[in-house]
C-alpha cells in the first residue's frame, strides 16, 4: 500500500531505536541504566494534581473553547509578562496539546512549501521532521563545540536567503544545554525582523538554567514582536509531560490561523489538563526551584565524571537536564565508526542507554539525560568509564 508522500518525508525518531533495544534487554532481566529519557523524574507537584482531580469532580470534562479556556490564556500571558517583560494580549495566545503540538502548529501556520527553515545544529530532531512534513527545506547551521555550541546572529546572518521563512532557536538547547546570550538573542531577533523572517523561540527548558542565570525570553524585545513566535510548554517546568499542555504566543493573525487548524484537528486541549495547568502557572512555584537545585547537583556530578574519562570532552551545559559529551575518541576502536555504533555497543556491552548524536545532527556526541537518580548516574557513568577503557 502506498502512503501519502508527506508521511514518507518523516522518519521515526532515532531516539526510539535505542529505547526499543533497551526495553528488549530489560525484558530479559538485564539491569539497564537508562540515560535516554527526555522527561523529569519528579512527580507532578501535588497542588497541580489536586487541581486536575478537582476538575474531574466538578465535571469539568466537556469541550472547552478550541484555543483553550480564557483563564488559562490569561495566566500564561500574565506570567510571561511578569517574568520576562513581554506584552501579549489574551488574543495573542493559544493553548495546544503540549509544546510539540505548539511547534507543529506554528510550522503549519507560517511555513509554505519550498520555504527554507533555518535550524541550528545540534537540534531537537522534531524541528527537522516537522520542516520536512510541511514540505519546506530544513537548512542546518552548525554551531561549534569549541564555542560551547553558542549560536550568534553572525552565524545566522550568513545562512539567511530570500527563501528563508523561519529561524528556529531553542535556548537552552536540547541536546547540548547551550544558551543563547540575552543580548545576542536580541541581535538575532533584530536580524529576523530586518529580513522579514519569523523567529520561533522554543522556551521548553527556559526555567532550567544554572549558575544563578535568570530565565529570559526574546519576547522581552517588545518592539520586535511582529517577527517573534514563542512556543512554550509546561511539560518540563512542572513535570507535566503526560498532561500535554503547551502554548503559542504570537500576533493575533498567527494565533487565529492555529485556532482554525485546531478546530479541524485536535479541538481543545484536555479540559482537566487545562485546569491543572492553570494551577501550575498561578499557584506556588517552589517545586520548580527544588527540581532545578537537584538538576544542578547532578549536572556537576555528571560533568566531573564524564571529564574524568580519558578521551571524553564535554561542553558545559548552561541549562536543561542533558549533557552532550564528545565520544569520538572511541571511533576506530572495537569497530566503532560513529555515535550510533557507540550507543549500540555501549548498550550491548555495558548495559547503558544513551541517545546517539546522529539524532541531533552531529556524529561525534551522545546525549546523556540526567533526569534520573544519583545512584543511576553513578552506576551508569562508572560503566561508561569502564567501557571506554576496554576499547
Ligand atoms: C526542545 C524541545 N521542545 C519542545 C518539546 C516539547 O515537549 P512537550 O510536547 O512535552 O511539551 C521538547 C520535548 O522533549 C523538547 O525537547
PDB file of N, CA, C and O and ligand atoms in Angstrom, residues 38 98-100 103 124 170 174 202 204-205 233 235-236 244, ligand 1:
ATOM      1  N   UNK A  38      13.779  12.021  28.046  1.00  0.00           N
ATOM      2  CA  UNK A  38      13.756  13.489  27.999  1.00  0.00           C
ATOM      3  C   UNK A  38      12.655  14.018  28.876  1.00  0.00           C
ATOM      4  O   UNK A  38      11.975  14.965  28.490  1.00  0.00           O
ATOM      5  N   UNK A  98       0.554  20.300  24.292  1.00  0.00           N
ATOM      6  CA  UNK A  98       1.996  20.160  24.529  1.00  0.00           C
ATOM      7  C   UNK A  98       2.792  21.079  23.622  1.00  0.00           C
ATOM      8  O   UNK A  98       2.278  21.616  22.625  1.00  0.00           O
ATOM      9  N   UNK A  99       4.061  21.232  23.975  1.00  0.00           N
ATOM     10  CA  UNK A  99       4.953  22.106  23.215  1.00  0.00           C
ATOM     11  C   UNK A  99       5.181  21.593  21.799  1.00  0.00           C
ATOM     12  O   UNK A  99       5.334  22.371  20.856  1.00  0.00           O
ATOM     13  N   UNK A 100       5.204  20.290  21.634  1.00  0.00           N
ATOM     14  CA  UNK A 100       5.443  19.711  20.315  1.00  0.00           C
ATOM     15  C   UNK A 100       4.309  20.105  19.361  1.00  0.00           C
ATOM     16  O   UNK A 100       4.539  20.511  18.230  1.00  0.00           O
ATOM     17  N   UNK A 103       4.666  23.713  18.354  1.00  0.00           N
ATOM     18  CA  UNK A 103       5.669  23.909  17.296  1.00  0.00           C
ATOM     19  C   UNK A 103       5.117  23.436  15.943  1.00  0.00           C
ATOM     20  O   UNK A 103       5.254  24.113  14.926  1.00  0.00           O
ATOM     21  N   UNK A 124      16.976  19.641  18.203  1.00  0.00           N
ATOM     22  CA  UNK A 124      15.972  18.646  18.606  1.00  0.00           C
ATOM     23  C   UNK A 124      15.351  18.110  17.315  1.00  0.00           C
ATOM     24  O   UNK A 124      14.894  18.877  16.459  1.00  0.00           O
ATOM     25  N   UNK A 170      16.294  27.270  19.985  1.00  0.00           N
ATOM     26  CA  UNK A 170      15.887  26.552  21.196  1.00  0.00           C
ATOM     27  C   UNK A 170      16.971  26.775  22.253  1.00  0.00           C
ATOM     28  O   UNK A 170      18.033  26.191  22.193  1.00  0.00           O
ATOM     29  N   UNK A 174      18.159  21.581  23.631  1.00  0.00           N
ATOM     30  CA  UNK A 174      18.150  20.120  23.666  1.00  0.00           C
ATOM     31  C   UNK A 174      18.793  19.689  22.347  1.00  0.00           C
ATOM     32  O   UNK A 174      18.244  20.010  21.292  1.00  0.00           O
ATOM     33  N   UNK A 202      11.754  28.387  20.990  1.00  0.00           N
ATOM     34  CA  UNK A 202      11.208  27.268  21.762  1.00  0.00           C
ATOM     35  C   UNK A 202      11.710  27.393  23.195  1.00  0.00           C
ATOM     36  O   UNK A 202      12.889  27.184  23.483  1.00  0.00           O
ATOM     37  N   UNK A 204      10.934  25.659  25.877  1.00  0.00           N
ATOM     38  CA  UNK A 204      10.595  24.461  26.642  1.00  0.00           C
ATOM     39  C   UNK A 204      11.401  24.313  27.944  1.00  0.00           C
ATOM     40  O   UNK A 204      10.878  23.906  28.967  1.00  0.00           O
ATOM     41  N   UNK A 205      12.702  24.658  27.895  1.00  0.00           N
ATOM     42  CA  UNK A 205      13.569  24.461  29.075  1.00  0.00           C
ATOM     43  C   UNK A 205      13.921  25.777  29.752  1.00  0.00           C
ATOM     44  O   UNK A 205      14.899  25.848  30.501  1.00  0.00           O
ATOM     45  N   UNK A 233       5.930  25.362  26.881  1.00  0.00           N
ATOM     46  CA  UNK A 233       5.466  24.046  27.327  1.00  0.00           C
ATOM     47  C   UNK A 233       5.486  23.982  28.845  1.00  0.00           C
ATOM     48  O   UNK A 233       6.380  24.543  29.478  1.00  0.00           O
ATOM     49  N   UNK A 235       5.474  20.986  30.187  1.00  0.00           N
ATOM     50  CA  UNK A 235       5.915  19.597  30.405  1.00  0.00           C
ATOM     51  C   UNK A 235       7.089  19.465  31.361  1.00  0.00           C
ATOM     52  O   UNK A 235       7.053  18.669  32.290  1.00  0.00           O
ATOM     53  N   UNK A 236       8.149  20.234  31.097  1.00  0.00           N
ATOM     54  CA  UNK A 236       9.379  20.066  31.885  1.00  0.00           C
ATOM     55  C   UNK A 236       9.342  20.941  33.129  1.00  0.00           C
ATOM     56  O   UNK A 236       9.695  20.495  34.210  1.00  0.00           O
ATOM     57  N   UNK A 244       0.048  17.079  28.732  1.00  0.00           N
ATOM     58  CA  UNK A 244       0.025  17.626  27.374  1.00  0.00           C
ATOM     59  C   UNK A 244      -0.538  19.049  27.298  1.00  0.00           C
ATOM     60  O   UNK A 244      -1.607  19.283  26.729  1.00  0.00           O
TER      61      UNK A 244
HETATM   62  C1  LIG B   1      13.400  21.169  22.602  1.00  0.00           C
HETATM   63  C2  LIG B   1      12.036  20.682  22.935  1.00  0.00           C
HETATM   64  N1  LIG B   1      10.991  21.428  22.599  1.00  0.00           N
HETATM   65  C3  LIG B   1       9.736  21.046  22.862  1.00  0.00           C
HETATM   66  C4  LIG B   1       9.479  19.851  23.494  1.00  0.00           C
HETATM   67  C5  LIG B   1       8.036  19.537  23.687  1.00  0.00           C
HETATM   68  O1  LIG B   1       7.650  18.904  24.805  1.00  0.00           O
HETATM   69  P1  LIG B   1       6.084  18.652  25.061  1.00  0.00           P
HETATM   70  O2  LIG B   1       5.442  18.339  23.777  1.00  0.00           O
HETATM   71  O3  LIG B   1       6.046  17.526  26.026  1.00  0.00           O
HETATM   72  O4  LIG B   1       5.550  19.929  25.649  1.00  0.00           O
HETATM   73  C6  LIG B   1      10.543  19.021  23.859  1.00  0.00           C
HETATM   74  C7  LIG B   1      10.320  17.715  24.479  1.00  0.00           C
HETATM   75  O5  LIG B   1      11.162  16.880  24.613  1.00  0.00           O
HETATM   76  C8  LIG B   1      11.859  19.459  23.586  1.00  0.00           C
HETATM   77  O6  LIG B   1      12.915  18.724  23.921  1.00  0.00           O
END
